[in-house]
Short mmCIF file of N, CA and C in Angstrom, two decimals:
data_model
loop_
_atom_site.label_atom_id
_atom_site.label_comp_id
_atom_site.label_asym_id
_atom_site.label_seq_id
_atom_site.Cartn_x
_atom_site.Cartn_y
_atom_site.Cartn_z
N GLU T 1354 1.04 -1.09 -0.17
CA GLU T 1354 0.12 -0.09 0.09
C GLU T 1354 0.73 1.17 -0.03
N ARG T 1355 0.64 1.95 -0.61
CA ARG T 1355 1.08 3.39 -1.09
C ARG T 1355 0.24 4.58 -1.28
N PHE T 1356 0.83 5.47 -0.57
CA PHE T 1356 0.04 6.74 -0.54
C PHE T 1356 0.60 8.04 -0.13
N GLY T 1357 0.10 8.85 -1.08
CA GLY T 1357 1.32 10.27 -0.40
C GLY T 1357 -0.25 11.57 -0.18
N ILE T 1358 0.32 12.39 0.77
CA ILE T 1358 -0.51 13.28 1.56
C ILE T 1358 0.06 14.52 1.19
N LEU T 1359 -0.80 15.78 0.75
CA LEU T 1359 0.22 17.07 0.64
C LEU T 1359 -1.10 17.89 1.41
N GLU T 1360 -0.49 18.51 2.79
CA GLU T 1360 -1.12 19.12 3.94
C GLU T 1360 -0.46 20.36 3.95
N SER T 1361 -1.48 21.28 4.29
CA SER T 1361 -1.01 22.68 4.86
C SER T 1361 -0.26 22.77 6.02
N LYS T 1362 0.90 23.29 6.60
CA LYS T 1362 1.46 23.42 7.88
C LYS T 1362 0.63 24.29 8.82
N ARG T 1363 -0.15 24.92 8.52
CA ARG T 1363 -0.77 25.73 9.43
C ARG T 1363 -2.45 25.21 9.07
N SER T 1364 -3.24 25.27 10.53
CA SER T 1364 -4.34 25.06 10.47
C SER T 1364 -5.05 26.79 10.06
N PHE T 1365 -6.45 26.44 9.97
CA PHE T 1365 -7.30 27.55 9.80
C PHE T 1365 -8.54 27.55 10.93
N ARG T 1366 -8.55 28.63 11.64
CA ARG T 1366 -9.31 28.61 12.83
C ARG T 1366 -10.65 29.02 12.33
N TYR T 1367 -11.54 28.15 12.92
CA TYR T 1367 -12.80 28.34 13.32
C TYR T 1367 -12.81 29.97 13.69
N GLN T 1368 -13.99 30.62 13.05
CA GLN T 1368 -14.17 31.97 13.92
C GLN T 1368 -15.72 31.73 14.19
N PRO T 1369 -15.84 32.13 15.64
CA PRO T 1369 -17.52 31.80 16.46
C PRO T 1369 -18.29 32.63 15.58
N GLY T 1370 -19.75 31.89 15.21
CA GLY T 1370 -20.64 33.25 14.82
C GLY T 1370 -20.54 32.89 13.24
N ARG T 1371 -19.46 32.32 12.53
CA ARG T 1371 -19.41 32.46 11.19
C ARG T 1371 -19.26 31.40 10.76
N VAL T 1372 -19.58 30.89 9.13
CA VAL T 1372 -19.47 30.00 8.68
C VAL T 1372 -17.86 29.85 8.23
N SER T 1373 -17.44 28.85 8.12
CA SER T 1373 -16.04 28.72 7.46
C SER T 1373 -15.82 28.12 6.52
N GLY T 1374 -15.08 28.16 5.54
CA GLY T 1374 -15.13 27.24 3.97
C GLY T 1374 -13.54 27.21 3.38
N PHE T 1375 -13.45 26.20 2.60
CA PHE T 1375 -11.89 26.00 2.26
C PHE T 1375 -12.38 25.64 0.43
N THR T 1376 -11.71 26.26 -0.59
CA THR T 1376 -11.96 26.23 -2.04
C THR T 1376 -10.56 25.40 -2.05
N TYR T 1377 -11.04 24.38 -3.05
CA TYR T 1377 -10.02 23.44 -3.82
C TYR T 1377 -10.15 23.61 -5.09
N GLY T 1378 -8.66 23.56 -6.05
CA GLY T 1378 -9.00 23.67 -7.40
C GLY T 1378 -8.07 21.86 -7.74
N ILE T 1379 -8.88 21.20 -8.35
CA ILE T 1379 -8.08 19.97 -8.68
C ILE T 1379 -8.35 19.13 -10.18
N ARG T 1380 -7.66 18.83 -10.35
CA ARG T 1380 -7.73 17.58 -11.61
C ARG T 1380 -8.05 16.08 -11.33
N MET T 1381 -9.24 15.66 -11.36
CA MET T 1381 -9.81 14.63 -10.31
C MET T 1381 -9.57 13.25 -11.18
N ASN T 1382 -8.41 13.17 -12.12
CA ASN T 1382 -8.35 12.10 -12.84
C ASN T 1382 -7.66 10.98 -12.07
N ASN T 1383 -8.27 9.59 -12.08
CA ASN T 1383 -8.14 8.49 -10.99
C ASN T 1383 -8.09 7.42 -12.16
N ASP T 1384 -7.30 5.98 -11.32
CA ASP T 1384 -7.58 5.23 -12.53
C ASP T 1384 -8.91 4.36 -12.27
N PRO T 1385 -9.81 4.26 -13.54
CA PRO T 1385 -10.95 4.13 -12.98
C PRO T 1385 -11.15 2.59 -13.09
N SER T 1386 -10.29 1.89 -13.28
CA SER T 1386 -10.46 0.53 -13.44
C SER T 1386 -10.21 -0.23 -12.28
N SER T 1387 -10.04 0.66 -11.06
CA SER T 1387 -9.34 -0.02 -10.09
C SER T 1387 -10.22 0.69 -8.71
N LEU T 1388 -10.69 0.18 -7.72
CA LEU T 1388 -11.49 0.65 -6.83
C LEU T 1388 -10.65 0.82 -5.19
N SER T 1389 -9.34 -0.03 -5.83
CA SER T 1389 -9.00 0.14 -4.44
C SER T 1389 -7.88 1.39 -4.69
N SER T 1390 -7.77 2.20 -5.78
CA SER T 1390 -7.31 3.24 -6.33
C SER T 1390 -7.55 4.55 -5.67
N TYR T 1391 -7.95 5.66 -5.07
CA TYR T 1391 -8.49 6.51 -5.14
C TYR T 1391 -7.85 7.99 -4.62
N ILE T 1392 -8.77 9.20 -4.74
CA ILE T 1392 -7.66 10.33 -4.44
C ILE T 1392 -9.00 11.04 -3.27
N GLU T 1393 -8.48 11.78 -2.20
CA GLU T 1393 -9.37 12.46 -1.68
C GLU T 1393 -8.75 13.96 -1.63
N TRP T 1394 -9.58 14.98 -1.25
CA TRP T 1394 -9.13 16.18 -1.06
C TRP T 1394 -10.44 17.07 -0.02
N GLY T 1395 -9.62 17.83 1.03
CA GLY T 1395 -10.97 18.50 1.66
C GLY T 1395 -10.31 18.98 3.00
N CYS T 1396 -10.64 19.08 3.90
CA CYS T 1396 -9.90 19.73 5.50
C CYS T 1396 -10.66 18.59 6.23
N SER T 1397 -9.03 18.76 7.19
CA SER T 1397 -8.93 17.26 8.20
C SER T 1397 -8.02 17.91 9.16
N ASN T 1398 -8.35 17.63 10.44
CA ASN T 1398 -7.66 17.12 11.58
C ASN T 1398 -7.42 15.99 12.21
N GLN T 1399 -6.95 15.73 13.26
CA GLN T 1399 -6.89 14.54 14.21
C GLN T 1399 -7.98 13.72 14.30
N THR T 1400 -9.24 14.77 14.42
CA THR T 1400 -10.54 13.82 15.03
C THR T 1400 -11.82 14.26 14.31
N ASP T 1401 -11.38 15.38 13.11
CA ASP T 1401 -12.72 15.06 11.84
C ASP T 1401 -12.32 15.64 10.45
N GLU T 1402 -12.79 15.05 9.45
CA GLU T 1402 -12.84 15.50 7.94
C GLU T 1402 -14.01 15.79 7.18
N TYR T 1403 -13.51 16.41 6.21
CA TYR T 1403 -14.94 17.01 5.57
C TYR T 1403 -13.86 16.50 3.94
N MET T 1404 -14.30 15.62 3.40
CA MET T 1404 -13.39 15.35 2.28
C MET T 1404 -14.61 15.34 0.80
N PHE T 1405 -13.99 15.09 -0.10
CA PHE T 1405 -14.46 14.58 -1.38
C PHE T 1405 -13.23 13.63 -1.76
N GLN T 1406 -14.17 12.61 -2.41
CA GLN T 1406 -13.07 11.49 -2.90
C GLN T 1406 -13.78 10.72 -4.20
N ILE T 1407 -12.87 10.26 -5.08
CA ILE T 1407 -13.12 9.81 -6.09
C ILE T 1407 -12.29 8.33 -6.37
N ARG T 1408 -13.02 7.33 -6.31
CA ARG T 1408 -13.07 5.79 -6.25
C ARG T 1408 -13.19 5.04 -7.41
N GLY T 1409 -12.39 4.89 -8.53
CA GLY T 1409 -12.58 4.17 -9.60
C GLY T 1409 -13.68 5.61 -10.25
N ILE T 1410 -14.69 5.60 -10.48
CA ILE T 1410 -14.97 6.96 -11.36
C ILE T 1410 -16.49 7.45 -10.31
N GLN T 1411 -16.35 6.96 -9.06
CA GLN T 1411 -17.36 7.05 -8.56
C GLN T 1411 -16.93 8.63 -7.49
N LEU T 1412 -17.59 9.66 -7.30
CA LEU T 1412 -17.42 10.99 -6.65
C LEU T 1412 -18.53 10.73 -5.66
N SER T 1413 -18.00 10.80 -4.41
CA SER T 1413 -18.50 10.90 -2.95
C SER T 1413 -17.93 11.84 -2.06
N ILE T 1414 -18.95 12.09 -0.99
CA ILE T 1414 -18.15 13.06 -0.05
C ILE T 1414 -18.28 12.16 1.35
N ILE T 1415 -17.24 12.64 1.93
CA ILE T 1415 -16.86 11.43 3.48
C ILE T 1415 -16.85 12.39 4.32
N ARG T 1416 -17.49 11.94 5.57
CA ARG T 1416 -17.38 12.72 6.96
C ARG T 1416 -16.87 11.95 7.96
N ARG T 1417 -15.79 12.23 8.33
CA ARG T 1417 -14.99 11.40 9.46
C ARG T 1417 -15.02 12.04 10.38
N SER T 1418 -15.41 11.87 11.97
CA SER T 1418 -15.22 12.23 13.19
C SER T 1418 -15.45 11.34 14.24
N VAL T 1419 -14.97 11.48 15.07
CA VAL T 1419 -15.23 10.88 16.70
C VAL T 1419 -16.60 10.80 16.81
N ILE T 1420 -17.26 11.94 16.36
CA ILE T 1420 -18.77 12.14 16.63
C ILE T 1420 -19.57 11.12 15.63
N PRO T 1421 -20.12 10.15 16.14
CA PRO T 1421 -21.33 9.66 15.17
C PRO T 1421 -22.42 10.33 14.78
N LEU T 1422 -22.82 10.66 13.42
CA LEU T 1422 -24.17 10.95 13.25
C LEU T 1422 -25.25 9.80 14.00
N PRO T 1423 -26.40 10.28 14.41
CA PRO T 1423 -27.10 9.35 15.01
C PRO T 1423 -28.00 8.98 13.51
N THR T 1424 -28.62 7.88 14.06
CA THR T 1424 -29.28 7.01 12.68
C THR T 1424 -30.71 8.20 12.44
N SER T 1425 -31.38 8.94 12.86
CA SER T 1425 -32.17 9.86 12.60
C SER T 1425 -31.40 11.01 11.45
N LEU T 1426 -30.49 11.47 11.98
CA LEU T 1426 -29.89 12.32 11.36
C LEU T 1426 -29.67 11.96 9.85
N LEU T 1427 -29.03 10.38 9.68
CA LEU T 1427 -28.83 9.63 8.28
C LEU T 1427 -29.61 9.74 7.49
N GLU T 1428 -31.13 9.24 8.29
CA GLU T 1428 -32.09 9.09 7.35
C GLU T 1428 -32.78 10.28 6.97
N ARG T 1429 -32.61 11.25 7.77
CA ARG T 1429 -32.68 12.23 7.13
C ARG T 1429 -32.48 13.11 5.84
N MET T 1430 -31.47 12.54 5.64
CA MET T 1430 -30.12 12.70 4.37
C MET T 1430 -30.66 11.90 3.53
N GLY T 1431 -31.42 10.60 3.65
CA GLY T 1431 -31.63 9.66 2.72
C GLY T 1431 -30.43 8.63 2.94
N LEU T 1432 -29.76 8.52 4.12
CA LEU T 1432 -28.93 7.63 3.92
C LEU T 1432 -29.31 6.66 4.94
N GLU T 1433 -28.53 5.12 5.23
CA GLU T 1433 -28.84 4.10 5.95
C GLU T 1433 -27.66 4.00 6.85
N GLU T 1434 -28.19 3.55 8.07
CA GLU T 1434 -27.32 2.86 9.04
C GLU T 1434 -25.79 2.21 8.68
N ASP T 1435 -26.16 1.76 7.45
CA ASP T 1435 -24.54 0.92 7.17
C ASP T 1435 -23.74 2.08 5.97
N ASP T 1436 -24.37 3.42 5.86
CA ASP T 1436 -23.84 4.51 5.54
C ASP T 1436 -22.61 4.79 6.41
N GLN T 1437 -22.52 4.36 7.23
CA GLN T 1437 -21.28 4.81 8.58
C GLN T 1437 -20.98 3.65 9.17
N ARG T 1438 -19.17 3.66 9.36
CA ARG T 1438 -18.75 2.87 9.96
C ARG T 1438 -17.32 3.35 10.44
N LEU T 1439 -17.19 2.70 11.59
CA LEU T 1439 -15.76 2.96 12.04
C LEU T 1439 -14.69 2.42 11.29
N VAL T 1440 -13.47 3.48 11.20
CA VAL T 1440 -12.58 3.19 10.21
C VAL T 1440 -11.31 3.79 11.22
N TYR T 1441 -9.69 3.21 10.51
CA TYR T 1441 -8.92 3.89 11.06
C TYR T 1441 -8.11 4.83 9.51
N PRO T 1442 -8.54 6.15 9.86
CA PRO T 1442 -8.05 6.78 8.24
C PRO T 1442 -6.28 7.10 8.41
N ILE T 1443 -6.30 6.96 7.08
CA ILE T 1443 -4.78 7.15 6.54
C ILE T 1443 -4.01 8.50 6.96
N GLY T 1444 -3.19 8.38 7.36
CA GLY T 1444 -2.52 9.78 7.59
C GLY T 1444 -2.81 10.94 8.44
N LEU T 1445 -3.55 10.55 9.57
CA LEU T 1445 -4.19 11.68 10.69
C LEU T 1445 -3.10 11.59 11.88
N GLY T 1446 -2.12 10.61 12.07
CA GLY T 1446 -1.15 10.49 12.92
C GLY T 1446 -2.04 9.96 14.57
N ASN T 1447 -3.21 9.46 14.42
CA ASN T 1447 -3.59 8.89 15.73
C ASN T 1447 -4.06 7.96 15.48
N SER T 1448 -4.38 6.92 16.16
CA SER T 1448 -4.87 5.71 16.59
C SER T 1448 -6.20 5.57 16.91
N GLU T 1449 -6.91 6.39 17.32
CA GLU T 1449 -8.50 6.19 17.48
C GLU T 1449 -9.27 6.09 16.22
N PRO T 1450 -10.19 5.47 15.96
CA PRO T 1450 -10.77 4.99 14.92
C PRO T 1450 -11.86 6.50 14.96
N LEU T 1451 -12.69 6.39 13.74
CA LEU T 1451 -13.17 7.57 13.49
C LEU T 1451 -14.65 6.78 12.61
N TRP T 1452 -15.58 7.90 12.92
CA TRP T 1452 -16.93 7.71 12.25
C TRP T 1452 -17.03 8.15 10.69
N GLU T 1453 -16.94 7.25 9.76
CA GLU T 1453 -17.02 7.42 8.46
C GLU T 1453 -18.28 7.29 7.44
N THR T 1454 -19.04 8.64 7.45
CA THR T 1454 -20.07 8.42 6.59
C THR T 1454 -19.78 8.74 5.37
N VAL T 1455 -20.22 7.71 4.29
CA VAL T 1455 -20.05 7.50 3.02
C VAL T 1455 -20.87 8.30 2.02
N ILE T 1456 -21.26 9.31 1.15
CA ILE T 1456 -22.34 9.87 0.71
C ILE T 1456 -21.90 9.73 -0.97
N PRO T 1457 -22.27 8.45 -1.50
CA PRO T 1457 -22.20 8.89 -3.09
C PRO T 1457 -22.95 9.99 -3.50
N SER T 1458 -22.35 10.06 -4.94
CA SER T 1458 -23.36 10.94 -5.93
C SER T 1458 -24.63 10.90 -5.67
N SER T 1459 -25.44 9.27 -6.01
CA SER T 1459 -26.43 8.90 -6.02
C SER T 1459 -27.14 9.37 -4.78
N LYS T 1460 -26.56 9.68 -3.79
CA LYS T 1460 -27.34 10.23 -2.11
C LYS T 1460 -27.15 11.81 -2.16
N PHE T 1461 -26.97 12.33 -2.85
CA PHE T 1461 -26.07 13.88 -2.72
C PHE T 1461 -27.89 14.50 -2.42
N THR T 1462 -27.87 15.29 -1.54
CA THR T 1462 -29.06 15.91 -1.51
C THR T 1462 -29.46 17.31 -2.41
N GLY T 1463 -28.16 17.72 -2.99
CA GLY T 1463 -28.56 19.05 -4.03
C GLY T 1463 -27.84 18.27 -5.76
N ASP T 1464 -27.33 18.80 -6.09
CA ASP T 1464 -27.26 18.13 -7.57
C ASP T 1464 -25.91 17.19 -7.51
N PRO T 1465 -26.31 16.19 -8.17
CA PRO T 1465 -25.13 15.37 -8.05
C PRO T 1465 -24.19 15.34 -9.24
N LEU T 1466 -24.20 16.73 -10.20
CA LEU T 1466 -23.48 16.68 -11.45
C LEU T 1466 -22.90 15.69 -12.43
N ASN T 1467 -24.49 14.98 -12.96
CA ASN T 1467 -24.38 13.64 -13.57
C ASN T 1467 -25.12 14.24 -14.87
N GLY T 1468 -25.75 15.25 -14.85
CA GLY T 1468 -26.36 15.65 -16.18
C GLY T 1468 -27.72 15.38 -15.78
N GLU T 1469 -28.16 14.73 -14.45
CA GLU T 1469 -29.30 14.94 -14.37
C GLU T 1469 -30.43 15.69 -13.53
N GLY T 1470 -29.23 16.50 -12.85
CA GLY T 1470 -29.65 17.69 -11.82
C GLY T 1470 -30.05 18.92 -12.35
N ASP T 1471 -30.26 19.41 -10.89
CA ASP T 1471 -30.57 21.15 -11.64
C ASP T 1471 -29.63 22.19 -12.80
N SER T 1472 -28.51 21.57 -12.38
CA SER T 1472 -27.54 22.67 -13.38
C SER T 1472 -27.60 21.75 -14.95
N GLY T 1473 -27.67 20.24 -14.99
CA GLY T 1473 -27.81 19.97 -16.39
C GLY T 1473 -26.56 19.85 -16.72
N TYR T 1474 -25.47 19.82 -15.50
CA TYR T 1474 -23.66 19.95 -15.75
C TYR T 1474 -23.31 18.24 -15.23
N SER T 1475 -22.30 17.73 -15.93
CA SER T 1475 -22.08 16.72 -15.81
C SER T 1475 -19.96 16.63 -15.48
N LEU T 1476 -19.77 16.47 -14.40
CA LEU T 1476 -18.25 16.38 -13.89
C LEU T 1476 -17.51 15.64 -14.84
N ASN T 1477 -16.15 16.34 -15.51
CA ASN T 1477 -15.53 15.40 -16.19
C ASN T 1477 -14.21 15.39 -15.37
N LEU T 1478 -13.88 14.15 -15.00
CA LEU T 1478 -12.88 13.70 -14.24
C LEU T 1478 -11.38 14.15 -14.80
N LYS T 1479 -11.23 14.80 -15.89
CA LYS T 1479 -9.94 14.70 -16.18
C LYS T 1479 -9.99 16.44 -16.26
N ASN T 1480 -10.96 17.51 -16.41
CA ASN T 1480 -11.10 18.75 -16.07
C ASN T 1480 -10.70 19.29 -14.71
N VAL T 1481 -9.40 20.49 -14.49
CA VAL T 1481 -9.85 20.80 -13.59
C VAL T 1481 -10.96 21.28 -13.04
N THR T 1482 -11.40 21.57 -11.73
CA THR T 1482 -12.64 21.57 -10.87
C THR T 1482 -12.49 22.46 -9.96
N MET T 1483 -13.24 23.42 -9.43
CA MET T 1483 -12.98 24.17 -8.20
C MET T 1483 -14.15 23.32 -7.34
N PHE T 1484 -13.86 22.98 -6.23
CA PHE T 1484 -14.54 22.33 -5.23
C PHE T 1484 -14.93 23.51 -3.78
N LYS T 1485 -15.75 23.77 -3.07
CA LYS T 1485 -15.49 24.31 -1.66
C LYS T 1485 -16.60 23.43 -0.76
N ILE T 1486 -16.24 23.65 0.62
CA ILE T 1486 -16.30 23.04 1.53
C ILE T 1486 -16.75 24.32 2.55
N GLU T 1487 -18.00 24.33 2.91
CA GLU T 1487 -18.46 25.20 3.87
C GLU T 1487 -18.75 24.48 5.43
N PHE T 1488 -18.58 25.17 6.55
CA PHE T 1488 -19.07 24.37 7.71
C PHE T 1488 -19.08 25.16 8.77
N SER T 1489 -19.84 25.08 9.84
CA SER T 1489 -20.11 25.60 11.21
C SER T 1489 -19.42 24.37 12.42
N TRP T 1490 -19.11 25.25 13.79
CA TRP T 1490 -18.69 24.06 14.49
C TRP T 1490 -19.75 23.49 15.15
N TYR T 1491 -20.88 24.22 15.37
CA TYR T 1491 -21.88 23.95 16.35
C TYR T 1491 -22.74 23.30 15.80
N GLY T 1492 -23.64 21.79 16.88
CA GLY T 1492 -24.26 21.05 16.62
C GLY T 1492 -25.23 21.47 16.05
N ALA T 1493 -25.76 22.52 15.81
CA ALA T 1493 -27.16 22.92 14.77
C ALA T 1493 -26.72 23.33 13.10
N ILE T 1494 -25.77 23.30 13.02
CA ILE T 1494 -25.11 23.76 11.57
C ILE T 1494 -24.59 22.31 10.91
N GLY T 1495 -24.55 21.82 10.12
CA GLY T 1495 -24.18 21.04 9.44
C GLY T 1495 -22.59 21.56 8.13
N ALA T 1496 -22.68 21.03 7.08
CA ALA T 1496 -21.99 21.23 6.18
C ALA T 1496 -22.34 21.38 4.86
N LYS T 1497 -21.63 21.81 4.06
CA LYS T 1497 -22.39 22.27 2.77
C LYS T 1497 -21.10 22.03 1.63
N PHE T 1498 -21.55 21.50 0.48
CA PHE T 1498 -20.11 20.95 -0.64
C PHE T 1498 -20.84 21.54 -1.87
N TYR T 1499 -19.88 22.31 -2.79
CA TYR T 1499 -20.16 22.78 -3.90
C TYR T 1499 -19.14 22.49 -5.09
N ALA T 1500 -19.52 22.78 -6.01
CA ALA T 1500 -18.39 22.53 -7.28
C ALA T 1500 -18.83 23.92 -8.13
N TYR T 1501 -17.52 24.22 -8.85
CA TYR T 1501 -18.05 25.82 -9.54
C TYR T 1501 -18.04 25.07 -11.20
N VAL T 1502 -18.96 25.34 -11.88
CA VAL T 1502 -19.20 24.63 -12.83
C VAL T 1502 -19.77 25.85 -14.09
N PRO T 1503 -19.31 25.31 -15.04
CA PRO T 1503 -20.05 26.40 -16.39
C PRO T 1503 -21.67 26.37 -16.25
N SER T 1504 -21.93 27.72 -16.26
CA SER T 1504 -23.38 27.62 -16.32
C SER T 1504 -23.61 28.35 -17.86
N GLY T 1505 -23.07 28.94 -18.53
CA GLY T 1505 -23.11 29.60 -19.93
C GLY T 1505 -22.09 29.91 -20.56
N ASN T 1506 -22.18 30.77 -21.54
CA ASN T 1506 -20.64 31.12 -22.27
C ASN T 1506 -20.33 31.82 -21.59
N GLY T 1507 -18.86 31.51 -21.11
CA GLY T 1507 -18.16 32.47 -20.39
C GLY T 1507 -18.38 32.46 -18.86
N ASP T 1508 -19.75 31.64 -18.47
CA ASP T 1508 -20.17 32.07 -17.46
C ASP T 1508 -19.94 30.50 -16.16
N CYS T 1509 -19.51 30.63 -15.09
CA CYS T 1509 -19.62 30.03 -14.13
C CYS T 1509 -20.50 29.85 -13.13
N ARG T 1510 -20.67 29.15 -12.11
CA ARG T 1510 -21.36 29.63 -10.73
C ARG T 1510 -21.21 28.69 -9.68
N TRP T 1511 -21.07 28.60 -8.39
CA TRP T 1511 -21.28 27.44 -7.54
C TRP T 1511 -22.80 26.67 -7.79
N VAL T 1512 -22.34 25.36 -7.21
CA VAL T 1512 -23.66 24.72 -7.59
C VAL T 1512 -23.41 24.02 -6.38
N LEU T 1513 -24.53 23.68 -5.50
CA LEU T 1513 -24.55 23.30 -4.02
C LEU T 1513 -24.91 21.51 -4.26
N MET T 1514 -23.61 20.84 -4.03
CA MET T 1514 -24.27 19.30 -4.33
C MET T 1514 -24.80 18.80 -3.10
N HIS T 1515 -24.30 18.66 -2.05
CA HIS T 1515 -24.76 18.12 -0.94
C HIS T 1515 -24.93 19.00 0.63
N THR T 1516 -25.72 18.45 1.65
CA THR T 1516 -25.56 19.54 2.47
C THR T 1516 -25.87 18.17 3.72
N LEU T 1517 -25.24 18.41 4.79
CA LEU T 1517 -25.17 17.58 5.58
C LEU T 1517 -26.22 17.96 6.81
N VAL T 1518 -27.53 17.57 6.94
CA VAL T 1518 -28.51 18.27 7.64
C VAL T 1518 -28.22 17.80 8.84
N ILE T 1519 -27.64 18.92 9.73
CA ILE T 1519 -27.36 18.71 10.86
C ILE T 1519 -28.29 19.43 12.05
N GLU T 1520 -28.93 20.55 11.75
CA GLU T 1520 -29.84 20.98 12.65
C GLU T 1520 -30.99 20.24 13.53
N ASN T 1521 -30.35 21.11 15.11
CA ASN T 1521 -31.31 20.20 16.20
C ASN T 1521 -30.84 18.83 15.99
N GLY T 1522 -30.15 18.20 15.66
CA GLY T 1522 -30.06 16.73 15.43
C GLY T 1522 -29.18 16.21 16.60
N LEU T 1523 -28.16 16.99 17.03
CA LEU T 1523 -27.05 16.15 18.04
C LEU T 1523 -26.88 17.24 19.30
N GLU T 1524 -26.49 16.80 20.28
CA GLU T 1524 -26.38 17.22 21.69
C GLU T 1524 -24.91 17.78 22.20
N GLN T 1525 -24.02 18.02 20.92
CA GLN T 1525 -22.98 18.34 20.98
C GLN T 1525 -22.54 18.69 19.52
N PRO T 1526 -21.59 19.82 19.79
CA PRO T 1526 -21.09 20.14 18.11
C PRO T 1526 -20.49 19.22 17.54
N ILE T 1527 -20.86 19.59 15.98
CA ILE T 1527 -20.85 18.19 15.11
C ILE T 1527 -19.28 17.80 15.06
N LEU T 1528 -18.66 18.56 15.59
CA LEU T 1528 -17.22 18.79 15.06
C LEU T 1528 -16.25 18.51 16.87
N LYS T 1529 -15.12 18.12 17.01
CA LYS T 1529 -14.92 18.18 17.94
C LYS T 1529 -13.72 19.31 18.31
N ASN T 1530 -13.05 19.31 17.12
CA ASN T 1530 -12.04 20.19 17.03
C ASN T 1530 -12.63 21.39 15.27
N PRO T 1531 -12.53 22.23 15.24
CA PRO T 1531 -13.44 23.15 13.93
C PRO T 1531 -11.66 23.38 13.39
N ASP T 1532 -10.63 23.52 14.12
CA ASP T 1532 -9.65 24.10 13.16
C ASP T 1532 -8.84 22.98 12.22
N PHE T 1533 -9.03 22.98 11.10
CA PHE T 1533 -8.53 22.22 9.80
C PHE T 1533 -7.54 22.77 9.57
N LYS T 1534 -6.96 21.58 8.65
CA LYS T 1534 -5.87 22.25 7.44
C LYS T 1534 -6.16 21.59 6.03
N PHE T 1535 -5.95 22.05 4.98
CA PHE T 1535 -5.99 21.55 3.64
C PHE T 1535 -5.58 20.42 3.55
N LYS T 1536 -6.13 19.31 3.01
CA LYS T 1536 -5.20 18.21 2.70
C LYS T 1536 -5.58 17.84 1.48
N TYR T 1537 -4.71 16.99 0.73
CA TYR T 1537 -4.84 16.28 -0.37
C TYR T 1537 -4.35 14.85 -0.49
N LEU T 1538 -5.15 13.82 -0.43
CA LEU T 1538 -4.36 12.46 -0.34
C LEU T 1538 -4.59 11.56 -1.40
#
């Protein structure tokens, strides 16, 4: 098994009362014939991660945290209990398992960017695309995942792909630590 990690040296602090965000530009080209080969990009720390992932040709959103999502929140997002499991993620420098929720594009609450969503746009994994993750630390707010896609001749716009619907569903903040680093794996 081989992997490489590109990560920022500094973390970016959450500002209380504000939504924080990270924006990424990435060419998502991956080996479409292999499910064991994948790429991820997003924000990460030792207790929490919000990531985009390409495995084969499947685009997914990944949430990893020491704080599990209750079954009621998973169901609210069209997910099942089996969509969340305990894992030991690569490159976090800890031995504690995290709860991993895998959200395939077929279960996005917004536009799956497969040509059938509101934007009518299909992601091309060989093109450089901008992505954005917005989050807030408190348990009353979830996270939003966007892509910057063409909307006309010479025009682009942010398209909401998925929202983690957390509102009033947890008894604690959704993140243990809101200070994230940029991470490419």
